[in-house]
Amino acid sequence: MASKAFAVLEQEAGLAASLTGRDLCSITDLTPAEVAGILELAHKVKAKPSDYRHALDAKQMVMFFEKSSLRTRLTFEAAINTVGGSAIFVDQTQSPLGERESLGDIARNLERWVSLIVLRTYAHETITEMAQYASVPVINALSDLEHPCQALADFMTLEERFGSLKGFRFAYVGDGNNVCHSLMLTAAQLGAHCTIGTPKNYAPKADIVAQARAIANITGSDITLVNDPVAAVTGADAIYTDVCTSMGFEHEATKRAPIFKSYQVNETLMAYAAPHAVFMHCLPAHRNAEVTDAVLDGPQSVVFDQAENRMHAQKALMLMLLGGAKQVK
Ligand code: CP
Ligand code: NVA
């Protein structure tokens, strides 16, 4: 209730203070401790959402999306609505952000009206440039380079199932894309081993791999790149895949289909993983392309837990960036 006093939770106060006002363009904008802290809060928010019902009262968030979305748009909207704030959605699919007016001028307008800017773009630089100009936090809701909010929800999902992820064996097969980048970096931050299996020429970007390995050196995990899908998933605790053709690459779909055929996650490939392994996908899936119906709808699939956790993880993220995490009923 709004009238009840809010108490500061000692253990979260320091982290919340350090995150207040920050941006999330890349998952590496966060330290490993900050990622762990956001996930810890996400679990609490999920367990007791009513505690946070008024934590962001009257805060406004604006979302500019250059690409389609189901999950990201709706989970951000549901998240802010249920902590007392509200969302304004701007469909930017017909023209890129910055075409009509410079990003700097847009930022200097937005910061006068809203507390948070959420962007889904083609160019990652659109997000970093907006963050540079805007005095309010900017969140990457997917760019051509990263999808950090997805990774937060995905590792939250794994923590729910497996507890601490130190030494966890995470495997990703398919395109070394935006989702792959954020997953690899987050695995390193949480001390999970990460093996990526991609076709030649579709590996994750070398500078992101180098960043992940630098983090992994500190947290004690291994980042391994292979081309053989069986080698990638053998003994894994989780197998993750994404579409072969991301938004913006649709013109390559016909060329890519045969290249990615042997990377399909089907029951044969799943059988190489640990018996307790889960199957993960950010969705939307191209059914019977990168994953078969049998796996996607099968008992090992946690894809809808991932989708649900987008909302809880983003709620925790917003609470941290907007200072609401300090306030618990
Ligand atoms: N996983 C994900 O980001 O889904 P949407 O593209 O529907 O937002
Ligand atoms: N890699 C995909 C993820 C969609 C959520 C894309 O960028 O289209």
Coordinates of C-alpha atoms and ligand atoms in Angstrom, one line a residue:
M1 CA 0.0 0.0 0.0
A2 CA 1.2 3.5 -0.8
S3 CA 0.5 4.7 2.7
K4 CA 2.7 2.0 4.4
A5 CA 6.3 3.0 5.2
F6 CA 9.1 1.7 3.0
A7 CA 12.1 0.1 4.7
V8 CA 15.6 -0.1 3.2
L9 CA 16.8 -3.6 2.8
E10 CA 20.5 -3.3 3.9
Q11 CA 21.8 -6.1 1.7
E12 CA 20.3 -4.5 -1.5
A13 CA 20.8 -0.9 -0.7
G14 CA 24.4 -0.6 -1.8
L15 CA 23.9 -2.4 -5.1
A16 CA 20.7 -0.5 -5.8
A17 CA 22.5 2.8 -5.1
S18 CA 25.4 1.9 -7.4
L19 CA 23.0 0.9 -10.2
T20 CA 20.6 3.9 -10.0
G21 CA 20.8 6.0 -13.1
R22 CA 22.9 3.6 -15.1
D23 CA 22.3 2.2 -18.6
L24 CA 22.1 -1.4 -19.9
C25 CA 23.4 -1.3 -23.5
S26 CA 25.5 -4.4 -23.1
I27 CA 25.4 -7.0 -20.3
T28 CA 29.0 -6.0 -19.7
D29 CA 27.8 -2.6 -18.5
L30 CA 27.2 -4.7 -15.4
T31 CA 29.8 -6.4 -13.2
P32 CA 29.4 -10.0 -12.3
A33 CA 28.3 -9.0 -8.8
E34 CA 25.7 -6.6 -10.3
V35 CA 24.3 -9.4 -12.6
A36 CA 24.1 -11.7 -9.6
G37 CA 22.4 -8.9 -7.6
I38 CA 19.8 -8.2 -10.3
L39 CA 19.0 -12.0 -10.5
E40 CA 18.7 -12.2 -6.8
L41 CA 16.2 -9.4 -6.8
A42 CA 14.4 -11.0 -9.8
H43 CA 13.8 -14.1 -7.7
K44 CA 12.4 -12.1 -4.8
V45 CA 10.2 -10.0 -7.1
K46 CA 8.8 -13.2 -8.7
A47 CA 8.2 -14.8 -5.3
K48 CA 6.4 -11.7 -3.8
P49 CA 5.4 -9.2 -6.5
S50 CA 3.1 -7.4 -4.1
D51 CA 6.1 -6.1 -2.1
Y52 CA 7.1 -4.0 -5.1
R53 CA 3.6 -2.9 -6.2
H54 CA 4.4 0.8 -5.7
A55 CA 8.1 0.8 -6.0
L56 CA 8.1 2.9 -9.2
D57 CA 4.9 4.8 -8.7
A58 CA 4.3 7.4 -11.5
K59 CA 7.5 6.6 -13.3
Q60 CA 7.1 6.7 -17.1
M61 CA 9.0 4.5 -19.6
V62 CA 9.2 5.1 -23.3
M63 CA 9.9 2.3 -25.8
F64 CA 11.1 2.8 -29.4
F65 CA 11.1 -0.4 -31.4
E66 CA 12.6 -0.6 -34.9
K67 CA 11.8 -4.3 -35.0
S68 CA 8.8 -6.6 -34.2
S69 CA 8.3 -7.9 -30.7
L70 CA 5.9 -10.0 -28.6
R71 CA 7.7 -10.9 -25.5
T72 CA 10.0 -7.9 -25.0
R73 CA 7.3 -5.3 -25.5
L74 CA 4.7 -7.0 -23.4
T75 CA 7.0 -8.0 -20.5
F76 CA 8.4 -4.5 -20.2
E77 CA 4.8 -3.1 -20.2
A78 CA 3.5 -5.7 -17.8
A79 CA 6.6 -5.2 -15.6
I80 CA 6.3 -1.4 -15.2
N81 CA 2.5 -1.4 -14.9
T82 CA 2.7 -3.8 -11.9
V83 CA 5.2 -1.6 -10.0
G84 CA 3.2 1.5 -10.3
G85 CA 4.6 3.0 -13.5
S86 CA 3.4 3.3 -17.1
A87 CA 4.7 2.7 -20.6
I88 CA 4.5 4.6 -23.8
F89 CA 5.2 2.5 -26.9
V90 CA 6.4 4.1 -30.2
D91 CA 6.4 1.9 -33.3
Q92 CA 9.6 2.7 -35.1
T93 CA 9.4 -0.1 -37.6
Q94 CA 8.7 2.2 -40.6
S95 CA 11.8 4.5 -40.2
P96 CA 15.0 4.2 -38.2
L97 CA 15.4 6.1 -35.0
G98 CA 17.4 9.2 -35.7
E99 CA 16.2 9.7 -39.2
R100 CA 13.7 12.5 -38.6
E101 CA 15.7 14.1 -35.8
S102 CA 19.1 13.5 -34.3
L103 CA 19.5 11.0 -31.5
G104 CA 20.9 13.7 -29.3
D105 CA 17.9 16.0 -29.8
I106 CA 15.5 13.0 -29.2
A107 CA 17.4 12.2 -26.0
R108 CA 17.2 15.8 -24.8
N109 CA 13.4 15.8 -25.3
L110 CA 12.8 12.4 -23.8
E111 CA 14.7 13.0 -20.5
R112 CA 12.3 16.0 -19.8
W113 CA 9.3 13.7 -19.9
V114 CA 10.2 10.1 -18.9
S115 CA 12.4 8.3 -16.4
L116 CA 13.5 5.4 -18.7
I117 CA 14.2 4.8 -22.4
V118 CA 14.0 1.3 -23.8
L119 CA 15.2 0.7 -27.4
R120 CA 15.0 -2.2 -29.9
T121 CA 17.2 -1.3 -32.9
Y122 CA 19.1 -2.6 -35.8
A123 CA 22.4 -0.7 -35.1
H124 CA 23.8 -1.2 -31.6
E125 CA 25.3 2.3 -31.9
T126 CA 21.8 3.8 -31.9
I127 CA 21.5 2.5 -28.3
T128 CA 24.9 3.5 -27.1
E129 CA 24.6 7.0 -28.7
M130 CA 21.2 7.5 -27.1
A131 CA 22.7 6.5 -23.7
Q132 CA 25.5 8.9 -24.2
Y133 CA 23.1 11.8 -24.7
A134 CA 20.2 10.9 -22.3
S135 CA 20.5 11.7 -18.6
V136 CA 17.9 9.0 -17.8
P137 CA 18.7 5.2 -18.1
V138 CA 18.7 3.6 -21.5
I139 CA 18.0 -0.2 -21.8
N140 CA 18.9 -2.4 -24.8
A141 CA 15.8 -4.4 -25.7
L142 CA 17.7 -6.1 -28.6
S143 CA 20.2 -4.7 -31.1
D144 CA 22.2 -6.4 -33.8
L145 CA 24.9 -7.0 -31.3
E146 CA 23.2 -8.0 -28.0
H147 CA 20.1 -9.0 -26.1
P148 CA 21.0 -8.4 -22.5
C149 CA 17.5 -8.6 -21.0
Q150 CA 17.0 -12.0 -22.6
A151 CA 20.2 -13.3 -21.0
L152 CA 19.1 -12.0 -17.6
A153 CA 15.8 -13.9 -17.8
D154 CA 17.5 -17.0 -19.2
F155 CA 20.1 -17.3 -16.4
M156 CA 17.4 -16.5 -13.9
T157 CA 15.5 -19.6 -15.3
L158 CA 18.6 -21.7 -15.0
E159 CA 19.2 -20.5 -11.4
E160 CA 15.6 -21.5 -10.5
R161 CA 16.3 -25.1 -11.8
F162 CA 19.9 -25.6 -10.8
G163 CA 20.8 -23.0 -8.1
S164 CA 24.3 -21.6 -8.4
L165 CA 25.6 -21.8 -11.9
K166 CA 29.3 -21.9 -11.0
G167 CA 30.7 -24.8 -13.1
F168 CA 27.4 -25.2 -15.0
R169 CA 27.8 -26.5 -18.5
F170 CA 25.9 -24.2 -20.9
A171 CA 25.8 -25.1 -24.6
Y172 CA 24.6 -22.9 -27.5
V173 CA 24.2 -24.2 -31.0
G174 CA 23.3 -22.2 -34.1
D175 CA 24.1 -18.7 -35.2
G176 CA 26.7 -16.7 -33.3
N177 CA 24.2 -13.8 -33.1
N178 CA 23.0 -11.1 -30.7
V179 CA 21.4 -13.6 -28.3
C180 CA 24.5 -15.8 -28.4
H181 CA 26.7 -12.8 -27.5
S182 CA 24.8 -11.8 -24.4
L183 CA 24.4 -15.5 -23.3
M184 CA 28.1 -16.1 -23.6
L185 CA 29.0 -12.9 -21.7
T186 CA 26.5 -13.6 -18.9
A187 CA 27.6 -17.3 -18.6
A188 CA 31.2 -15.9 -18.0
Q189 CA 29.9 -13.4 -15.5
L190 CA 28.1 -16.1 -13.5
G191 CA 31.0 -18.6 -13.7
A192 CA 29.3 -21.0 -16.0
H193 CA 31.2 -22.9 -18.7
C194 CA 30.0 -22.0 -22.1
T195 CA 30.5 -24.0 -25.3
I196 CA 29.3 -22.4 -28.6
G197 CA 28.7 -24.6 -31.7
T198 CA 28.3 -22.7 -34.9
P199 CA 29.0 -23.3 -38.6
K200 CA 32.2 -21.8 -39.8
N201 CA 31.7 -18.1 -40.7
Y202 CA 28.8 -17.9 -38.2
A203 CA 30.9 -17.8 -35.0
P204 CA 30.2 -15.0 -32.4
K205 CA 32.2 -11.8 -33.0
A206 CA 35.9 -12.2 -32.0
D207 CA 35.9 -9.1 -29.8
I208 CA 32.9 -10.4 -27.8
V209 CA 34.6 -13.8 -27.4
A210 CA 37.7 -12.0 -26.1
Q211 CA 35.6 -10.0 -23.7
A212 CA 33.8 -13.2 -22.5
R213 CA 37.1 -15.0 -22.0
A214 CA 38.6 -12.1 -20.0
I215 CA 35.6 -12.2 -17.7
A216 CA 35.7 -16.1 -17.6
N217 CA 39.4 -15.9 -16.5
I218 CA 38.3 -14.0 -13.4
T219 CA 35.2 -16.1 -12.6
G220 CA 36.9 -19.4 -13.3
S221 CA 34.9 -20.6 -16.3
D222 CA 35.8 -21.7 -19.9
I223 CA 34.5 -20.3 -23.1
T224 CA 34.9 -22.8 -25.9
L225 CA 34.1 -22.4 -29.6
V226 CA 33.5 -25.4 -31.9
N227 CA 32.0 -26.2 -35.2
D228 CA 30.7 -29.7 -34.4
P229 CA 27.2 -29.5 -32.9
V230 CA 27.6 -32.9 -31.1
A231 CA 30.9 -31.8 -29.5
A232 CA 29.1 -28.6 -28.4
V233 CA 26.3 -30.3 -26.5
T234 CA 27.9 -33.5 -25.2
G235 CA 27.5 -33.6 -21.4
A236 CA 25.8 -30.1 -21.3
D237 CA 23.4 -29.1 -18.6
A238 CA 21.5 -26.8 -20.9
I239 CA 21.2 -26.6 -24.7
Y240 CA 20.1 -23.3 -26.2
T241 CA 19.4 -22.4 -29.8
D242 CA 18.0 -19.4 -31.6
V243 CA 16.8 -18.8 -35.2
C244 CA 19.4 -19.2 -38.0
T245 CA 18.2 -15.9 -39.5
S246 CA 17.8 -13.0 -37.2
M247 CA 15.7 -9.9 -37.9
G248 CA 17.5 -7.9 -40.5
F249 CA 19.1 -11.0 -42.2
E250 CA 15.9 -12.3 -43.7
H251 CA 17.4 -12.0 -47.2
E252 CA 20.0 -14.7 -46.2
A253 CA 17.3 -17.2 -45.2
T254 CA 17.6 -19.4 -48.3
K255 CA 21.4 -19.4 -48.2
R256 CA 21.6 -20.2 -44.5
A257 CA 19.0 -23.0 -44.3
P258 CA 21.3 -25.8 -45.6
I259 CA 24.3 -24.5 -43.6
F260 CA 22.5 -24.7 -40.3
K261 CA 20.7 -28.0 -41.0
S262 CA 23.0 -30.2 -38.9
Y263 CA 22.7 -27.7 -36.0
Q264 CA 19.0 -28.4 -35.6
V265 CA 18.2 -29.3 -32.0
N266 CA 16.3 -32.6 -32.2
E267 CA 15.9 -35.6 -30.0
T268 CA 19.1 -37.1 -31.3
L269 CA 21.1 -34.0 -30.4
M270 CA 19.4 -33.7 -27.0
A271 CA 20.4 -37.2 -26.2
Y272 CA 24.1 -36.2 -26.1
A273 CA 23.4 -33.7 -23.2
A274 CA 23.2 -34.7 -19.6
P275 CA 20.0 -36.6 -18.7
H276 CA 18.8 -33.7 -16.6
A277 CA 19.6 -31.1 -19.3
V278 CA 17.0 -28.4 -20.2
F279 CA 16.3 -27.1 -23.7
M280 CA 16.2 -23.3 -24.1
H281 CA 15.1 -20.8 -26.8
C282 CA 14.5 -17.1 -26.6
L283 CA 11.5 -17.4 -29.0
P284 CA 10.1 -16.8 -31.5
A285 CA 11.1 -20.3 -32.8
H286 CA 11.0 -21.4 -36.4
R287 CA 9.4 -24.8 -35.6
N288 CA 11.2 -27.8 -37.2
A289 CA 14.0 -25.5 -38.5
E290 CA 16.5 -24.8 -35.7
V291 CA 14.4 -27.0 -33.3
T292 CA 11.9 -29.8 -33.7
D293 CA 8.4 -29.7 -32.2
A294 CA 9.3 -32.8 -30.2
V295 CA 12.1 -30.9 -28.3
L296 CA 10.3 -27.5 -28.2
D297 CA 7.2 -29.1 -26.7
G298 CA 9.0 -31.9 -24.9
P299 CA 9.6 -32.4 -21.2
Q300 CA 13.0 -30.8 -21.2
S301 CA 11.9 -27.6 -22.7
V302 CA 11.8 -24.5 -20.4
V303 CA 11.1 -22.0 -23.1
F304 CA 7.9 -20.6 -21.5
D305 CA 9.6 -20.3 -18.1
Q306 CA 12.2 -18.2 -19.9
A307 CA 9.4 -16.1 -21.5
E308 CA 7.7 -15.6 -18.1
N309 CA 11.0 -14.6 -16.5
R310 CA 11.6 -11.8 -19.0
M311 CA 9.0 -10.0 -16.9
H312 CA 10.5 -10.6 -13.5
A313 CA 14.0 -10.0 -14.6
Q314 CA 13.2 -6.8 -16.3
K315 CA 11.2 -5.7 -13.3
A316 CA 14.2 -6.2 -11.1
L317 CA 16.4 -4.4 -13.6
M318 CA 14.1 -1.4 -13.7
L319 CA 13.8 -1.3 -9.9
M320 CA 17.6 -1.2 -9.8
L321 CA 18.2 1.4 -12.5
L322 CA 15.4 3.6 -11.2
G323 CA 16.1 3.4 -7.5
G324 CA 13.0 1.4 -6.6
A325 CA 14.9 -1.6 -5.3
K326 CA 15.7 0.3 -2.1
Q327 CA 12.0 0.5 -1.3
V328 CA 10.4 -2.6 0.0
K329 CA 7.1 -2.6 1.9
Ligands
CP1 N1 12.7 -13.2 -27.2 C1 12.3 -12.0 -27.6 O1 13.0 -11.0 -27.5 O2 11.1 -12.0 -28.1 P1 10.3 -10.8 -28.9 O3 11.1 -10.6 -30.2 O4 9.0 -11.3 -29.2 O5 10.4 -9.6 -28.1
NVA2 N1 18.3 -13.4 -32.8 C1 16.9 -13.0 -32.9 C2 16.3 -12.9 -31.6 C3 14.9 -12.5 -31.6 C4 14.3 -12.4 -30.2 C5 16.8 -11.8 -33.7 O1 17.6 -10.8 -33.5 O2 15.9 -11.7 -34.6

